[in-house]
mmCIF file of C-alpha atoms in Angstrom:
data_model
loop_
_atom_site.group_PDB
_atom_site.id
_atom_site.type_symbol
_atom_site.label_atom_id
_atom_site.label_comp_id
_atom_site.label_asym_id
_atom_site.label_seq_id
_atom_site.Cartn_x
_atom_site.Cartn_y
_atom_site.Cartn_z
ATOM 1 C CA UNK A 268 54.182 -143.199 -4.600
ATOM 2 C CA UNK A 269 54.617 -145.798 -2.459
ATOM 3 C CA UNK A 270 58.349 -148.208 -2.705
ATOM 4 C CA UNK A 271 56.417 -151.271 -2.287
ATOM 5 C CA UNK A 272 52.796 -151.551 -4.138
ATOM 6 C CA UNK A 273 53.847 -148.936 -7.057
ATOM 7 C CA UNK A 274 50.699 -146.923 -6.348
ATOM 8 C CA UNK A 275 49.749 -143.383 -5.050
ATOM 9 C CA UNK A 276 49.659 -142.325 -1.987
ATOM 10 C CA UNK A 277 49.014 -139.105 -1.902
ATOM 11 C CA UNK A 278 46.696 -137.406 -4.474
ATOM 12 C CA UNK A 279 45.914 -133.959 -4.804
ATOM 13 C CA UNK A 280 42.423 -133.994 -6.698
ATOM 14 C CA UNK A 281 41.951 -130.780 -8.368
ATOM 15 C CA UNK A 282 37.773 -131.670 -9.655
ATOM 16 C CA UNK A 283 34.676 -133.125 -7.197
ATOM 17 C CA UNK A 284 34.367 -136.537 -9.296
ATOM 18 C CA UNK A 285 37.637 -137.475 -8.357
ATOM 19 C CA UNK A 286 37.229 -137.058 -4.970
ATOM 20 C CA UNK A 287 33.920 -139.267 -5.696
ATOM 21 C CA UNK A 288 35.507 -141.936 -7.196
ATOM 22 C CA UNK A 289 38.155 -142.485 -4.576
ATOM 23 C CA UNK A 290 35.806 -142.671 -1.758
ATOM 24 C CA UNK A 291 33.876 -144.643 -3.452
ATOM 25 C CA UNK A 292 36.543 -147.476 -4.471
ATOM 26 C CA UNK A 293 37.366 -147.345 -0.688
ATOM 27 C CA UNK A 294 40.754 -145.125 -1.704
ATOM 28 C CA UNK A 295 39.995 -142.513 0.642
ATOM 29 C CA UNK A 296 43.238 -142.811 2.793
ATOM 30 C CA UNK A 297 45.263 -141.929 -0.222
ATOM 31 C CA UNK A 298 43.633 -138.447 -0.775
ATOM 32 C CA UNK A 299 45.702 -135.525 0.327
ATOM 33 C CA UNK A 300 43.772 -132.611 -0.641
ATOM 34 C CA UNK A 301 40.387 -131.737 -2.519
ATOM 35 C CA UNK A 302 38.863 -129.187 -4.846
ATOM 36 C CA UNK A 303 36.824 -126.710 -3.222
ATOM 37 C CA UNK A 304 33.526 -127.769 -4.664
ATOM 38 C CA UNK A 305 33.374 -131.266 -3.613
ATOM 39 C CA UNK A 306 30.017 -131.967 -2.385
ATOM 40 C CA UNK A 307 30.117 -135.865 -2.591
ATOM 41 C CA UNK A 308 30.484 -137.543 -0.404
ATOM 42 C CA UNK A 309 29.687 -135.178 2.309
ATOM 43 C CA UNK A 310 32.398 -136.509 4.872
ATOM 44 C CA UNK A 311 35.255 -135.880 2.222
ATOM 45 C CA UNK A 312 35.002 -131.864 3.159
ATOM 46 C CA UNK A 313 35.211 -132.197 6.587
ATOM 47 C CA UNK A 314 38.065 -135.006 6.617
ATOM 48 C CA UNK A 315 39.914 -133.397 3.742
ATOM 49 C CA UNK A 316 41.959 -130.399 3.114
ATOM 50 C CA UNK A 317 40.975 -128.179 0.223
ATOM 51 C CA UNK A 318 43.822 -127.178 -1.463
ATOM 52 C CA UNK A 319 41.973 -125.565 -4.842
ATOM 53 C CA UNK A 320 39.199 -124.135 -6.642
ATOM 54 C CA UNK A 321 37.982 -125.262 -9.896
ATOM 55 C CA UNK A 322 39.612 -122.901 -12.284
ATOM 56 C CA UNK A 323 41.941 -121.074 -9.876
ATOM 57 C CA UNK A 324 44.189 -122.076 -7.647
ATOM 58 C CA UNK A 325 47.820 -121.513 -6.299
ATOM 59 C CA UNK A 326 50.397 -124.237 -6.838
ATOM 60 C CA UNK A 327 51.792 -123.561 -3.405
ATOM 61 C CA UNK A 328 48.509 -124.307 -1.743
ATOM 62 C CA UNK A 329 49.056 -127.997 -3.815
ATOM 63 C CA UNK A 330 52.254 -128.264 -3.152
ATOM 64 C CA UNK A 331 52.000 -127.734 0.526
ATOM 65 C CA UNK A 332 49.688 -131.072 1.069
ATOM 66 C CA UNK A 333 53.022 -132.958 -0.485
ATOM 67 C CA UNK A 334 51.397 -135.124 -3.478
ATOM 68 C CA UNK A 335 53.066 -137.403 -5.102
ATOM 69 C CA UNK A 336 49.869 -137.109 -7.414
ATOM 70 C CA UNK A 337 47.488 -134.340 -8.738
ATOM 71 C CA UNK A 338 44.503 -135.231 -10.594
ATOM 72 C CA UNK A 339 42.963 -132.580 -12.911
ATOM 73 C CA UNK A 340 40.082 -132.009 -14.917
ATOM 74 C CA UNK A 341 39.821 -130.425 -18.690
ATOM 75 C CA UNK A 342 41.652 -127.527 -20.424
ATOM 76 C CA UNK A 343 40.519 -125.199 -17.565
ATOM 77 C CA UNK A 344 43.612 -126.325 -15.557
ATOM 78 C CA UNK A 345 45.724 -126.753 -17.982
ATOM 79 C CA UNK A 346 48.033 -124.055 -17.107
ATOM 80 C CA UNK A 347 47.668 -124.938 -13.641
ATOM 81 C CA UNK A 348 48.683 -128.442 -14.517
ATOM 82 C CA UNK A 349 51.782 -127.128 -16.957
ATOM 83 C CA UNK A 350 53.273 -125.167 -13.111
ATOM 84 C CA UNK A 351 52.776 -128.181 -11.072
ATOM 85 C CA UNK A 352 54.803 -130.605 -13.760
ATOM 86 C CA UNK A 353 57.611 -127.565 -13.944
ATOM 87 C CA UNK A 354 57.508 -128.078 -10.073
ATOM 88 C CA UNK A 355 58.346 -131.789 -10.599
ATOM 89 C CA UNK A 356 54.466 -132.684 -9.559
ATOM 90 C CA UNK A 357 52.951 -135.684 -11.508
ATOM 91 C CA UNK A 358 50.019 -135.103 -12.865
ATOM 92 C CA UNK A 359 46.870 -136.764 -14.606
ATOM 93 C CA UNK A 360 44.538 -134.395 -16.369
ATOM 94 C CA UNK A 361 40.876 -136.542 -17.500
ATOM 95 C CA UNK A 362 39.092 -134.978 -20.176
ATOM 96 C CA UNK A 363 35.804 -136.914 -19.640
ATOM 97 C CA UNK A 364 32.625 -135.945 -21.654
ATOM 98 C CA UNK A 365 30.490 -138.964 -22.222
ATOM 99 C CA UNK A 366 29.512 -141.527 -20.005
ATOM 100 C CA UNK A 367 32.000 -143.956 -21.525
ATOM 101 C CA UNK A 368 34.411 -141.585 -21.080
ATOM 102 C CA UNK A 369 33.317 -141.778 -17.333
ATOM 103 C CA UNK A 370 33.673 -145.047 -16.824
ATOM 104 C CA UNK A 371 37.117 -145.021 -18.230
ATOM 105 C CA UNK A 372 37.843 -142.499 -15.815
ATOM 106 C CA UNK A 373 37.127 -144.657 -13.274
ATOM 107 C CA UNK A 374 38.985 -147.669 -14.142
ATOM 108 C CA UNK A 375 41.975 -145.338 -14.646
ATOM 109 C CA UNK A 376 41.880 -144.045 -11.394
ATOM 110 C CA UNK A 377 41.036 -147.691 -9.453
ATOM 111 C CA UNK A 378 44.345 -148.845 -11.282
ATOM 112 C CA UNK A 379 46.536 -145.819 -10.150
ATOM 113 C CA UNK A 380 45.260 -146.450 -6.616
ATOM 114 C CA UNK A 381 45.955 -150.523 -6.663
ATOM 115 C CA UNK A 382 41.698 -151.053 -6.632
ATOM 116 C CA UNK A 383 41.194 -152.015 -10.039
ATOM 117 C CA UNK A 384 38.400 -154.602 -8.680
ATOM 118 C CA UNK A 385 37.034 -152.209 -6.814
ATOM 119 C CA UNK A 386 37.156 -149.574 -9.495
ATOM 120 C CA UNK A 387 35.275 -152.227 -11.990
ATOM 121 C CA UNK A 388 32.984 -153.094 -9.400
ATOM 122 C CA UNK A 389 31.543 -149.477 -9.589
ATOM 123 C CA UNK A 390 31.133 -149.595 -13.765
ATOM 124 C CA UNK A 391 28.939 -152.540 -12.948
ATOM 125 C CA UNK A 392 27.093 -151.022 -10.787
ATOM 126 C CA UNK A 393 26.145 -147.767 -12.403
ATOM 127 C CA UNK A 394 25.820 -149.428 -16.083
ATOM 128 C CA UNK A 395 23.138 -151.200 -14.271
ATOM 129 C CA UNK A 396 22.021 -148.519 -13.047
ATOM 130 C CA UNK A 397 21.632 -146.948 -16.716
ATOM 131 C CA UNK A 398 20.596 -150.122 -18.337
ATOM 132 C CA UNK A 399 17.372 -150.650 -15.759
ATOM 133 C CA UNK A 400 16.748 -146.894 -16.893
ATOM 134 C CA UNK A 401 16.621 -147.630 -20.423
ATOM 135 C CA UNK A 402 14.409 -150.595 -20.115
ATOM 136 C CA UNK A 403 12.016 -148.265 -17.949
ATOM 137 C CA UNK A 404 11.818 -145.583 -20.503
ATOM 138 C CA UNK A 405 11.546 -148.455 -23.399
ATOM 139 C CA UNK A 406 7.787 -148.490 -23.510
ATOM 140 C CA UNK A 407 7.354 -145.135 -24.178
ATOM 141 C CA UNK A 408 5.662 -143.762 -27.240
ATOM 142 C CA UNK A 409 6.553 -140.295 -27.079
ATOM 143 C CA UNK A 410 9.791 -138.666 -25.695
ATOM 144 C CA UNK A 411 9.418 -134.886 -24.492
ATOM 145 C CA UNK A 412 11.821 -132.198 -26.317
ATOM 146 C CA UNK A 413 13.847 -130.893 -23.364
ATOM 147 C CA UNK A 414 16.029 -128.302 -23.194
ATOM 148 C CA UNK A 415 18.758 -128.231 -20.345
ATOM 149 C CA UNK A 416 20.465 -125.137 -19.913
ATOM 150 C CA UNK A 417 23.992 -125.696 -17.622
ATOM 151 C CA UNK A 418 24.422 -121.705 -17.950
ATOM 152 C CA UNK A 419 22.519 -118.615 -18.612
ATOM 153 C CA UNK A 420 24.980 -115.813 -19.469
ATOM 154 C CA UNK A 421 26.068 -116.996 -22.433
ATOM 155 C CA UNK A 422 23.227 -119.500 -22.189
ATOM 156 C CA UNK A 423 24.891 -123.286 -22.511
ATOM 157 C CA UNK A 424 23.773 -126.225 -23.309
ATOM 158 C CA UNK A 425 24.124 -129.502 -23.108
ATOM 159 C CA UNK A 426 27.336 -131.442 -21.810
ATOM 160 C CA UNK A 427 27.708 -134.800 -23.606
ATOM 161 C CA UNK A 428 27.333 -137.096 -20.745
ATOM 162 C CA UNK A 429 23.944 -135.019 -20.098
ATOM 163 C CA UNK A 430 22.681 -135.032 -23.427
ATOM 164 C CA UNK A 431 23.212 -138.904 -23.316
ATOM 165 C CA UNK A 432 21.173 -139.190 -19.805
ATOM 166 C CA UNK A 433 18.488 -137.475 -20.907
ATOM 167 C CA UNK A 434 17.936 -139.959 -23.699
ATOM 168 C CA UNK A 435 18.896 -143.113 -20.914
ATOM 169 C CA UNK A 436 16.083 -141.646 -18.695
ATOM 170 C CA UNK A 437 13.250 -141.521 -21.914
ATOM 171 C CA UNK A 438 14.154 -137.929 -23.486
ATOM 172 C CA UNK A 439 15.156 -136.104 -26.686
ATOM 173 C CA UNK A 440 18.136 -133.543 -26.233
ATOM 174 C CA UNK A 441 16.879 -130.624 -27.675
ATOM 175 C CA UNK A 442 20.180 -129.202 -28.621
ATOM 176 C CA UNK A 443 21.760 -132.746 -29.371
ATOM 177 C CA UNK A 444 24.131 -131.161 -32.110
ATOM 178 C CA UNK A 445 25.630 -129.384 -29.228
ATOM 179 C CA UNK A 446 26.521 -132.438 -27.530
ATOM 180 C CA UNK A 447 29.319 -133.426 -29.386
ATOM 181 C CA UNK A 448 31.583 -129.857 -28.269
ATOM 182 C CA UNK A 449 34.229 -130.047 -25.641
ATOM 183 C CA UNK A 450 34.665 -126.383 -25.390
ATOM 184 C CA UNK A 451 31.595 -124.465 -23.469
ATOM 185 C CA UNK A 452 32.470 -121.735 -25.762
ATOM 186 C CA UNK A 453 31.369 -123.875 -28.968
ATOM 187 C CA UNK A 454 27.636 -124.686 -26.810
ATOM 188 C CA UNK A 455 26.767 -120.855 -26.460
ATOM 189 C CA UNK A 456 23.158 -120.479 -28.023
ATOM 190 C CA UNK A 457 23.733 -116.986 -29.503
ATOM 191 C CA UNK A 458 20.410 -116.186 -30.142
ATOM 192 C CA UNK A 459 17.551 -116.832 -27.015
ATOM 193 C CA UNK A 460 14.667 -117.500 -29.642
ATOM 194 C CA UNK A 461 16.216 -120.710 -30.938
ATOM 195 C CA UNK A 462 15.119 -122.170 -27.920
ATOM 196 C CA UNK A 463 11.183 -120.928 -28.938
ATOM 197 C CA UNK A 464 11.811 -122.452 -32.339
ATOM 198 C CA UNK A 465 12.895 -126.220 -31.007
ATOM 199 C CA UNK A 466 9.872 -125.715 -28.629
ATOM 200 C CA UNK A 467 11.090 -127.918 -25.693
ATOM 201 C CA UNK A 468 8.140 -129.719 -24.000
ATOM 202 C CA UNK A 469 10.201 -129.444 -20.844
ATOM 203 C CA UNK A 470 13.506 -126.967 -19.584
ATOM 204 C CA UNK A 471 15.617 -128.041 -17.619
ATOM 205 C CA UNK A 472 18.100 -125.509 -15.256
ATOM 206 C CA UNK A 473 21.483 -126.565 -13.799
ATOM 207 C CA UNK A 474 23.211 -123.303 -13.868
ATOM 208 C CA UNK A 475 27.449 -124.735 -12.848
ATOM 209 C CA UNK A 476 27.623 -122.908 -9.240
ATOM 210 C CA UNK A 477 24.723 -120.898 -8.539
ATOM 211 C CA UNK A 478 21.061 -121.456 -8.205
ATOM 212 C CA UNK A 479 18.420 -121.368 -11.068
ATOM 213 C CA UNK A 480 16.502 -118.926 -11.183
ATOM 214 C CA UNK A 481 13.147 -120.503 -13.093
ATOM 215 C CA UNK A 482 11.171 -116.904 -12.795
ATOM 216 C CA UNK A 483 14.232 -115.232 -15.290
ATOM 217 C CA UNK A 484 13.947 -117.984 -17.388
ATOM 218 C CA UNK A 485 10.389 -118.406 -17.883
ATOM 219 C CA UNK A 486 10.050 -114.114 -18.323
ATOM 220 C CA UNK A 487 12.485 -114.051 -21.411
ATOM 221 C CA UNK A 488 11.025 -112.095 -24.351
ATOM 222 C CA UNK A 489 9.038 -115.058 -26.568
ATOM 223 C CA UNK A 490 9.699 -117.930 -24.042
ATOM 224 C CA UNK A 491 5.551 -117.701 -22.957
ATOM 225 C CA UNK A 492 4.894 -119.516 -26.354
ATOM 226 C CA UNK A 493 7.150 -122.517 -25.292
ATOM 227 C CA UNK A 494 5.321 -125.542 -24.669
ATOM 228 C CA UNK A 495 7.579 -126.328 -21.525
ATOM 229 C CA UNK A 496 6.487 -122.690 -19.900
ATOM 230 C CA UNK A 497 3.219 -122.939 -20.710
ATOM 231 C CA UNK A 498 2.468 -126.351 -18.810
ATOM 232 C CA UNK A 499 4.527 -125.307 -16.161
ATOM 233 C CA UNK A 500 7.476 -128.034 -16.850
ATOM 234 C CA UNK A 501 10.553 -125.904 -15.881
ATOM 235 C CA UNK A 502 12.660 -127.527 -13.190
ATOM 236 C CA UNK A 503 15.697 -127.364 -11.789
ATOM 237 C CA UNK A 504 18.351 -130.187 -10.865
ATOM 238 C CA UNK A 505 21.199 -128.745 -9.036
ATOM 239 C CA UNK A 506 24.247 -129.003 -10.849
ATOM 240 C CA UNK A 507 26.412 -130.928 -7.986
ATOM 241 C CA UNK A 508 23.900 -133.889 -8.907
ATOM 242 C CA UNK A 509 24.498 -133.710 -12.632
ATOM 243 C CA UNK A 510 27.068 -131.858 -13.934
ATOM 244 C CA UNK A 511 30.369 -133.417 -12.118
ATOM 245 C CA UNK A 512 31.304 -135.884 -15.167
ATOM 246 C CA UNK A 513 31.221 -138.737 -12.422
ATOM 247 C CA UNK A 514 28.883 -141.254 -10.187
ATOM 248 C CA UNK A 515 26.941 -138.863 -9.340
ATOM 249 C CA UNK A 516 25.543 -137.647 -12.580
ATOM 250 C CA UNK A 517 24.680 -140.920 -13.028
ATOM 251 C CA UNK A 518 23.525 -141.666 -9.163
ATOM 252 C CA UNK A 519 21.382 -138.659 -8.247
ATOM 253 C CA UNK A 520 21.001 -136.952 -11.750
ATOM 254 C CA UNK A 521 19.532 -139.546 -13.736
ATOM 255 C CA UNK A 522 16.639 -140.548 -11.045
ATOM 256 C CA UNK A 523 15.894 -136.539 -11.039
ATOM 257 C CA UNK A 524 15.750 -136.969 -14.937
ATOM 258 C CA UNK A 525 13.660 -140.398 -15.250
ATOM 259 C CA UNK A 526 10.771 -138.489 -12.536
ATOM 260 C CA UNK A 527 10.465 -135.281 -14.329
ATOM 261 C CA UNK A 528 9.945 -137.154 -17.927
ATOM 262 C CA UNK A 529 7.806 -139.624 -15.961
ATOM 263 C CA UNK A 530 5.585 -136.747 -14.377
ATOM 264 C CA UNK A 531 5.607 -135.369 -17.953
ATOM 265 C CA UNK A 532 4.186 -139.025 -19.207
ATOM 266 C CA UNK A 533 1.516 -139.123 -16.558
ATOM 267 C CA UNK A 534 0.340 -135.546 -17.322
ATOM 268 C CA UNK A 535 0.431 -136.241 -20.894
ATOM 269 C CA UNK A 536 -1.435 -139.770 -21.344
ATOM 270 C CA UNK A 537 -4.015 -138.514 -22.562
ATOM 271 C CA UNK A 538 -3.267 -136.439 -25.138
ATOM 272 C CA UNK A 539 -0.679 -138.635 -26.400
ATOM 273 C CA UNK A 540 -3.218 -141.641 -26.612
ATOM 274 C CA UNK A 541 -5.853 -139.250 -28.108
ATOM 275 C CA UNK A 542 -2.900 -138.563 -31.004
ATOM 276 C CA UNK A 543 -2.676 -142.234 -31.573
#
């Protein structure tokens, strides 16, 4: 921390949205190291060390970039976070699952790093970003059942901050009673056919870390009677876009969101204006 301004200087940032965030708030000097699976921005992995994974990592490989910070994400690093204090580390562990819950994030982080304005610069900017997609999806009749499926063995779904785009971009969370869980253990669906019984109009695969498969999916015993297989509505946004709890689920995850229920609109008018 530096004598004269009181702020970091040197932050270890243990998750991608972090690592978002600073760049974006024009904080970049004052990252040290970065998780492993930082995608955004693209310059941060080539200017950056990586000093960690997402759920493993060694504390020596922290240590070694000298930070008088480490930011962490969620009960997955919690013992990781519990060595680094016993090795006289600071550390800030977010817990972010709802958009508002992003946006404090932010501000939290633009005060740590002496950017406050810049840090509520970038609220403004995405809540506008949010708001302009609710009044776009306003004049919609009908909102398609989706189901969004973040893994498939357990299958998961649906993050809060996810659940609450897909109603921002014109949607209906199929699984909205799951939204509320932290844990991904309490979001398990134990049993494949209750997707076939909420009969999503569209799916939705973001599978954390690997690519979606849509051919596995759309094969699974009983899923050829779901409305969303049948028409062919099974798409895929990668999950760097949507499922970092940061600017970029609302910056390239939402858009993806608003033009697949859009499409689904269009291909839809008119049986939905033969039903009225």
């Amino acid at each position: 921390m530096s004598d004269v301004t009181g702020h970091y200087e040197r932050i270890a940032c243990l998750s991608t949205e972090a690592v978002e965030v600073l760049y974006a708030i024009g904080a970049e000097d004052q990252i040290a190291g970065i998780s492993g699976y930082t995608v955004y921005p693209a310059r941060a992995r080539a200017e950056k060390p990586k000093v960690s994974g997402f759920s493993s990592a060694k504390t020596e490989r922290i240590l070694a970039v000298n930070p008088d910070l480490v930011v962490a994400y969620s009960n997955m690093q919690s013992e990781l976070c519990r060595e680094l204090i016993a090795a006289g580390v600071e550390v800030h562990a977010f817990n972010q699952r709802s958009l508002s819950g992003i946006f404090r994030m932010i501000h939290v982080l633009s005060a740590l790093t002496g950017r406050a304005e810049r840090g509520a610069q970038l609220v403004a900017e995405l809540q506008a970003q949010i708001a302009q997609a609710r009044q776009l999806s306003a004049g919609w009749t009908s909102k398609p059942k989706i189901y969004f499926e973040e893994w498939n063995d357990p299958m998961m779904s649906c993050i809060g901050w996810v659940s609450e785009l897909i109603g921002v971009a014109g949607g209906e969370d199929a699984f909205a009673d799951l939204a509320g869980f932290h844990s991904a253990k309490e979001r398990i669906i134990a049993d494949p056919a209750e997707v076939v019984r909420r009969a999503p109009d569209i799916i939705i695969g973001s599978w954390c870390g690997k690519k979606f498969q849509p051919d596995s999916v759309i094969q699974r015993p009983g899923w050829a009677a779901v409305s969303a297989v049948r028409n062919g509505q099974v798409w895929e946004i990668k999950s760097p876009d949507i499922l970092s709890p940061g600017p970029s689920a609302i910056r390239y995850g939402l858009p993806q969101l608003q033009k697949i229920i859009a499409d689904w609109q269009k291909a839809n008018s008119g049986e939905l204006g033969a039903a009225q």
